[in-house]
PDB file of C-alpha atoms in Angstrom:
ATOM      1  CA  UNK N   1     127.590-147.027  42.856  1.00 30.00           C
ATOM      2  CA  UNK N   2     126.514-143.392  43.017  1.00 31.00           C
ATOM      3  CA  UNK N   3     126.228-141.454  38.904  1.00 32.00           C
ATOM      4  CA  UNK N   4     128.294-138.836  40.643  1.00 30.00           C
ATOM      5  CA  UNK N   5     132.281-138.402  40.923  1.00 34.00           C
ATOM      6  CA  UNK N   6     132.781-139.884  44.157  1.00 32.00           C
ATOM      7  CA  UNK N   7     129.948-142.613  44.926  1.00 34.00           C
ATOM      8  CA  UNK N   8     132.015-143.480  48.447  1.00 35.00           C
ATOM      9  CA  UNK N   9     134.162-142.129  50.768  1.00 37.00           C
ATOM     10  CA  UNK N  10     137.001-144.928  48.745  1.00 39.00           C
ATOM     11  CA  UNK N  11     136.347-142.851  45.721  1.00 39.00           C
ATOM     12  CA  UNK N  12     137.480-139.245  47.203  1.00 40.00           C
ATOM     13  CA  UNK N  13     140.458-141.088  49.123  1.00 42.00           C
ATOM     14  CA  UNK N  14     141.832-142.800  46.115  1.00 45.00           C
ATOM     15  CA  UNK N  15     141.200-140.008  43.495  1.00 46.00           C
ATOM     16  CA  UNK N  16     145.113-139.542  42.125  1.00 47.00           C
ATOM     17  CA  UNK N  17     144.020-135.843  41.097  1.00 45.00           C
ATOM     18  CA  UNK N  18     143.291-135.534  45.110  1.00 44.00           C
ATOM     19  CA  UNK N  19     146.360-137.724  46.150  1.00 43.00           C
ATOM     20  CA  UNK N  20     149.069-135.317  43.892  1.00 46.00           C
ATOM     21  CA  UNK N  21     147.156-132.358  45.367  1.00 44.00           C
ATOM     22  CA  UNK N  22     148.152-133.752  48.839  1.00 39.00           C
ATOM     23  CA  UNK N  23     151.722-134.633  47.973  1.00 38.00           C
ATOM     24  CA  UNK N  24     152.388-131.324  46.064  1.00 38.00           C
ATOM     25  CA  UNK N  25     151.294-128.961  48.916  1.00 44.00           C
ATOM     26  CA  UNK N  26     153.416-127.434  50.976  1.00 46.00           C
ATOM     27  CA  UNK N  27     151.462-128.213  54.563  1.00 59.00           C
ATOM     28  CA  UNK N  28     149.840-130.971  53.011  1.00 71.00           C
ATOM     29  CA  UNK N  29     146.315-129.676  52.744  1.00 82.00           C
ATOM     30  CA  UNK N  30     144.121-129.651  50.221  1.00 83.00           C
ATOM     31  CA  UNK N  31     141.912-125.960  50.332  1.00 88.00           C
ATOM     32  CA  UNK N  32     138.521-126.112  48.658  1.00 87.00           C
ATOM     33  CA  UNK N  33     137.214-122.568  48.335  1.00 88.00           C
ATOM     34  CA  UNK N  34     133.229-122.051  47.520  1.00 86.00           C
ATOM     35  CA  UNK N  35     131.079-119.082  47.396  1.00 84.00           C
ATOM     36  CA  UNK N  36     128.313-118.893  49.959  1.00 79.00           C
ATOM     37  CA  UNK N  37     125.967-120.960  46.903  1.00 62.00           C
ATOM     38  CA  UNK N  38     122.948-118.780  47.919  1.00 56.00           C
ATOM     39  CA  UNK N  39     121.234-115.555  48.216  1.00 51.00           C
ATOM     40  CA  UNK N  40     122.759-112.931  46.180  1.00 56.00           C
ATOM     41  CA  UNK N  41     122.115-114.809  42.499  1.00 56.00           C
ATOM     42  CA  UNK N  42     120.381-118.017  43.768  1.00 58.00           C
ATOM     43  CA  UNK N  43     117.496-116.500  45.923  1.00 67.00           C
ATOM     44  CA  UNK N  44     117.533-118.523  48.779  1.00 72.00           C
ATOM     45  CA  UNK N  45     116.599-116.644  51.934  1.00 79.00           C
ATOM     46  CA  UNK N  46     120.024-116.108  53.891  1.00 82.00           C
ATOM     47  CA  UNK N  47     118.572-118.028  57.039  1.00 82.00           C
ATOM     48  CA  UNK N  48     117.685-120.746  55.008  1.00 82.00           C
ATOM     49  CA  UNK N  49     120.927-121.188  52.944  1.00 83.00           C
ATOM     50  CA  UNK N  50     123.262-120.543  55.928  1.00 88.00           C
ATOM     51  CA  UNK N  51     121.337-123.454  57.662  1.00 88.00           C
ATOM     52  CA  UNK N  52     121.520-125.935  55.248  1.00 84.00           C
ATOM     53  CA  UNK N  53     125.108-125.488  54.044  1.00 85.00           C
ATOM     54  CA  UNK N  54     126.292-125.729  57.849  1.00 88.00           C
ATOM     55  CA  UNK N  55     124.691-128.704  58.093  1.00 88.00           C
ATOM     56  CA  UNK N  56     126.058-130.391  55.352  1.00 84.00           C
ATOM     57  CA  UNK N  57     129.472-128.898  55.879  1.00 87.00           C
ATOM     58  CA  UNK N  58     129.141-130.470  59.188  1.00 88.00           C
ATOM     59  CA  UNK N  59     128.454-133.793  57.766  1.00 85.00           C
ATOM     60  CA  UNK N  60     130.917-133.530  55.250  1.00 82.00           C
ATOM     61  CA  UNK N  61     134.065-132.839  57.744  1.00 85.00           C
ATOM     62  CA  UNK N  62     132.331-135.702  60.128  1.00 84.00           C
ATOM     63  CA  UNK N  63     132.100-138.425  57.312  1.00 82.00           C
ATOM     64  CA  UNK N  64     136.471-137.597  56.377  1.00 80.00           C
ATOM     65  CA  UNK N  65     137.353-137.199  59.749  1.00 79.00           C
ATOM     66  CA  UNK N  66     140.511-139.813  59.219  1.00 77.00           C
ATOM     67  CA  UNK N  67     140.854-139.847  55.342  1.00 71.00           C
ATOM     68  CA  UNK N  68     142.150-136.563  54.210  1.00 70.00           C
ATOM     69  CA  UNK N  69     143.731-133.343  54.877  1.00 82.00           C
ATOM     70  CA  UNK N  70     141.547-130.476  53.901  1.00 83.00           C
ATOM     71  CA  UNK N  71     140.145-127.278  54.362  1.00 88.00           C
ATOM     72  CA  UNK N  72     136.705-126.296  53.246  1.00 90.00           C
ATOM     73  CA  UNK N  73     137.122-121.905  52.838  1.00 93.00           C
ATOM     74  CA  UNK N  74     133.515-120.147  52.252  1.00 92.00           C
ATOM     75  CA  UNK N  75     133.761-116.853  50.397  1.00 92.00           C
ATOM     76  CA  UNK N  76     131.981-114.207  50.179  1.00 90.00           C
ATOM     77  CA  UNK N  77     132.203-110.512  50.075  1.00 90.00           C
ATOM     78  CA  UNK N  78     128.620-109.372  51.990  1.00 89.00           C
ATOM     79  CA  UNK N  79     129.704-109.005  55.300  1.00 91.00           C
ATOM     80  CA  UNK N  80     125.887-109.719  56.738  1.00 90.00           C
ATOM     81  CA  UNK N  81     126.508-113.170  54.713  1.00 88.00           C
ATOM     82  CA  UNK N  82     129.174-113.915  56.731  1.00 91.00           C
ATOM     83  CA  UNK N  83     128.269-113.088  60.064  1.00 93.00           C
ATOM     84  CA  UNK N  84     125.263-115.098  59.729  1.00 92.00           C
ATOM     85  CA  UNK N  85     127.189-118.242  58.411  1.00 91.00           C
ATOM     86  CA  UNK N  86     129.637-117.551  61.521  1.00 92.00           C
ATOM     87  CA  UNK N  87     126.522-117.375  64.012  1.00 93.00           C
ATOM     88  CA  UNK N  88     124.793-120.552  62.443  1.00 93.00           C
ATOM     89  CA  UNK N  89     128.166-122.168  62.752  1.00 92.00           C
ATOM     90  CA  UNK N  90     128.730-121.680  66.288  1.00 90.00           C
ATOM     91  CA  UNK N  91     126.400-124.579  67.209  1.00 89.00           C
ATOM     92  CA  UNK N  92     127.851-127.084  64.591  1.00 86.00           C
ATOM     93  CA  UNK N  93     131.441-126.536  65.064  1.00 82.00           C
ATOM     94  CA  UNK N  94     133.131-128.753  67.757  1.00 77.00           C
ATOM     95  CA  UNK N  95     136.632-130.327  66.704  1.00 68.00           C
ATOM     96  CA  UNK N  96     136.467-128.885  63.073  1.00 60.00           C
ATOM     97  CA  UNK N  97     136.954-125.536  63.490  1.00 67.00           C
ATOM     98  CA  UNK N  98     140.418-125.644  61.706  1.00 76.00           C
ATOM     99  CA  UNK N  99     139.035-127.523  58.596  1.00 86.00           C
ATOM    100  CA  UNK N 100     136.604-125.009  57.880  1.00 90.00           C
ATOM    101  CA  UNK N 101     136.915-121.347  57.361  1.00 91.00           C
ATOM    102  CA  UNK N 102     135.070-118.377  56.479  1.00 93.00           C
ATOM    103  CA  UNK N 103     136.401-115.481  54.871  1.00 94.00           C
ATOM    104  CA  UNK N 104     135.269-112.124  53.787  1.00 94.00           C
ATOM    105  CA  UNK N 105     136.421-110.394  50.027  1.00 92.00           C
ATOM    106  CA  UNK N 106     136.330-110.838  46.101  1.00 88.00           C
ATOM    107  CA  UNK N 107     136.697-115.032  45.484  1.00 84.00           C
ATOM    108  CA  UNK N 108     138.747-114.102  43.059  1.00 80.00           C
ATOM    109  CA  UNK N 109     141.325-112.394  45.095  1.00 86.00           C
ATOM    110  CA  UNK N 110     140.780-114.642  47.896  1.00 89.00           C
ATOM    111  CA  UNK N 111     141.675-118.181  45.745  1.00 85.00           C
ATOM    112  CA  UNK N 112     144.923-116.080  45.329  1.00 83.00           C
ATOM    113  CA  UNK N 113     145.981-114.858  48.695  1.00 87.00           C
ATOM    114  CA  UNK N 114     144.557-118.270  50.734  1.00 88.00           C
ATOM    115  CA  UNK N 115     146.359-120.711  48.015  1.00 86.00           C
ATOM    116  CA  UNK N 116     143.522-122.142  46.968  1.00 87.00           C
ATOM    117  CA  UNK N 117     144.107-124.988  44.546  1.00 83.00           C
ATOM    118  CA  UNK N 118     140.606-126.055  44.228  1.00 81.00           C
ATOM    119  CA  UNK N 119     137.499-123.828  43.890  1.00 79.00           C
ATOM    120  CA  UNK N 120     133.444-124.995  43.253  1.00 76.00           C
ATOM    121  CA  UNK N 121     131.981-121.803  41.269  1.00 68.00           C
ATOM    122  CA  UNK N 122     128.115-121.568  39.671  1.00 62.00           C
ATOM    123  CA  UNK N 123     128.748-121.745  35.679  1.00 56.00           C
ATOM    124  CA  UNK N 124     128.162-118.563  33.817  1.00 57.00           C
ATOM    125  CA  UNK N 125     128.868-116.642  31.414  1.00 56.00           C
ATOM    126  CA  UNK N 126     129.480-113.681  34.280  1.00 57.00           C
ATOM    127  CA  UNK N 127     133.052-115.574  35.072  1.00 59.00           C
ATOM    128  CA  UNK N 128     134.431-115.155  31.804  1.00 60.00           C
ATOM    129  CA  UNK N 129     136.286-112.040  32.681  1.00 62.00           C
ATOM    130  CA  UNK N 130     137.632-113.401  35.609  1.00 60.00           C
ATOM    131  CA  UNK N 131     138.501-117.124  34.183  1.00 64.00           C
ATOM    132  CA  UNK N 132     140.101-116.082  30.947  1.00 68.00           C
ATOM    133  CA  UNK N 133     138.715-116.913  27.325  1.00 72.00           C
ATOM    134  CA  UNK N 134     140.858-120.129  26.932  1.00 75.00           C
ATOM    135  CA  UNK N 135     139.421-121.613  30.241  1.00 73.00           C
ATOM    136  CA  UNK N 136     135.971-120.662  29.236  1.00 72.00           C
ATOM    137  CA  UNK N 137     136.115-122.338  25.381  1.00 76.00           C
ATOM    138  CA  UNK N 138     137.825-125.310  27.301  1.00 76.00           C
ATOM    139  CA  UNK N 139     134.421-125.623  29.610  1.00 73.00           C
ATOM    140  CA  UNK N 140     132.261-125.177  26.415  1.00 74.00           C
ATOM    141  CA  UNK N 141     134.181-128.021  24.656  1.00 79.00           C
ATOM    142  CA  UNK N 142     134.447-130.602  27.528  1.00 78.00           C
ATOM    143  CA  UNK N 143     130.206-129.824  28.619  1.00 74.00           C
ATOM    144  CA  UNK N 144     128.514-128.659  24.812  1.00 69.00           C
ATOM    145  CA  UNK N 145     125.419-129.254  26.034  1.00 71.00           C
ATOM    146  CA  UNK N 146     123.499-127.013  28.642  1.00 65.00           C
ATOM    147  CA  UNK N 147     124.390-128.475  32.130  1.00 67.00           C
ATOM    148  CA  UNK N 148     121.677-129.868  34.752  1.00 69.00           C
ATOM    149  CA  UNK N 149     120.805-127.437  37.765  1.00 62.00           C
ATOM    150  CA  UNK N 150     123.024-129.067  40.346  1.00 63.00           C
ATOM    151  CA  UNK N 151     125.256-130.633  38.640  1.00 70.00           C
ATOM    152  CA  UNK N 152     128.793-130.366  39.012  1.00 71.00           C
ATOM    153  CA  UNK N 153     131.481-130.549  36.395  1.00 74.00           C
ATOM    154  CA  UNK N 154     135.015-130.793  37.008  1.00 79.00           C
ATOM    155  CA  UNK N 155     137.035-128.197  34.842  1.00 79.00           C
ATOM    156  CA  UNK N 156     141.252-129.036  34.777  1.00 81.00           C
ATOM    157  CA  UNK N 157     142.425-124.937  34.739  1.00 79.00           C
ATOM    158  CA  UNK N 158     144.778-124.481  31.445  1.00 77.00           C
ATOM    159  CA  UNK N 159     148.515-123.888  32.779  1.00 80.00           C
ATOM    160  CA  UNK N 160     148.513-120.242  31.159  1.00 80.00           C
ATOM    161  CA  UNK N 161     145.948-119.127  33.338  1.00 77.00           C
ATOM    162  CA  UNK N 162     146.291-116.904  36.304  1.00 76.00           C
ATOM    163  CA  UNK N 163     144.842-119.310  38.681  1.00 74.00           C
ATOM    164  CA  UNK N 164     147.337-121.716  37.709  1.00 78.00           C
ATOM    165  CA  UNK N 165     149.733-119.770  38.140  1.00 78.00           C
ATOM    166  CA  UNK N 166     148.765-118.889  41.482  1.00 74.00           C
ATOM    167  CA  UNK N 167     148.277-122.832  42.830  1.00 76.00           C
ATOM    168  CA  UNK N 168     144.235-123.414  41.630  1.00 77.00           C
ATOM    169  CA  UNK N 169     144.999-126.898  39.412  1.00 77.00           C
ATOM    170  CA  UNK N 170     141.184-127.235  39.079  1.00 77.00           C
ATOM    171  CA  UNK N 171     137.361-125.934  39.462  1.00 75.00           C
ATOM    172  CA  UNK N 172     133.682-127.779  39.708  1.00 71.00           C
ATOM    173  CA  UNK N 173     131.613-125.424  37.937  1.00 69.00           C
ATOM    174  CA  UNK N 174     128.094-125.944  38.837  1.00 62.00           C
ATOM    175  CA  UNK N 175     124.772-125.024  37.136  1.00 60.00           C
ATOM    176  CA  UNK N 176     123.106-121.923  38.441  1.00 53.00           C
ATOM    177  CA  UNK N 177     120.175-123.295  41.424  1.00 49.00           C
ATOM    178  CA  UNK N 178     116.745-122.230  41.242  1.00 48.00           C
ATOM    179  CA  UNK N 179     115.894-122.523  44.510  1.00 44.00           C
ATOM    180  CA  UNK N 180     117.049-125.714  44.829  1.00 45.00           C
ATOM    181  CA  UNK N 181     117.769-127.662  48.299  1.00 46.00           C
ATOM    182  CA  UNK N 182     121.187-126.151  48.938  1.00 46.00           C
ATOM    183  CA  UNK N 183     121.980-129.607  50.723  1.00 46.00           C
ATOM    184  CA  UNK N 184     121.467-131.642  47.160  1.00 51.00           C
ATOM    185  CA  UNK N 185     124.093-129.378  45.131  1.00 46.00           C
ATOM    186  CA  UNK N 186     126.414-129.434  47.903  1.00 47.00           C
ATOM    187  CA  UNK N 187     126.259-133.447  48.372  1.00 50.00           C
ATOM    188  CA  UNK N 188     126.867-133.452  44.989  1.00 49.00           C
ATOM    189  CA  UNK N 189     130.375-131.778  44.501  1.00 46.00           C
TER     190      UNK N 189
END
């Protein structure tokens, strides 16, 4: 058994957190938004990053073809970003191209607008504005100690909180890379 949250593809399927998700949606798909994890604060080189992470997006939406209905949403609000993710993408998409998305603004604003109800964000003390102070004391209680660079850690979002209130029941906060494999942290969430 794998030491992270979902060891096997049994694990994801019979999470109940992941099976209410399902059930509660409207069109019965869960949307997992992410930031493009790379060159802006984690100083990969953009060809590098946007390689990787479309690689193991690909592998990700070919290993649940049959188990789930989701929708992996990138986010990011450099433009350049984006187009290159969309360029690298062109020769891994094939059947997929609805379960994966790319859009361009503030994650933020995007989790709203897309209903979102599941978001992967870098921990830091930079989110606190945007997260509330409640959310962030309830991340400092559940994970004290400092986390481990690529790590993820599952964060329930208080019901007071604006994301809740607009559909995000949950984030994986992850520890800020340095330079490491983007295909690691990814595999990881």
């Amino acid at each position: 058994m794998s030491e992270y949250k979902y060891g096997t593809e049994t694990d994801f399927k019979n999470d109940s957190k992941i099976k209410d998700a399902k059930k509660s949606s409207d069109n019965n798909i869960i949307k997992l938004g992410f930031p493009s994890l790379s060159t802006t604060i984690g100083q990969i080189p953009i060809e590098e990053a946007v390689h990787i992470a479309c690689e193991v997006i690909k592998e990700f939406l070919n290993s649940h073809k049959n188990d789930l209905d989701f929708q992996l949403i990138l986010i990011d609000q450099d433009d350049q970003i984006l187009k290159s993710f969309e360029s690298e993408w062109e020769k891994f998409k094939d059947s997929e191209e609805s379960r994966f998305q790319m859009k361009l603004g503030k994650f933020a604003e995007i989790i709203i607008e897309s209903e979102i109800g599941y978001i992967v964000n870098e921990s830091t003390w930079r989110l606190k504005p945007v997260i509330g102070s409640k959310l962030f004391e309830e991340i400092k209680r559940l994970y004290p100690k400092p986390g481990i660079m690529g790590e993820a850690y599952p964060v329930p979002i208080p019901s007071d909180n604006e994301f809740w209130k607009k559909g995000v029941k949950q984030t994986q906060f992850l520890s800020k890379l340095q330079k490491m494999p983007l295909r690691n942290l990814i595999n990881r969430c």
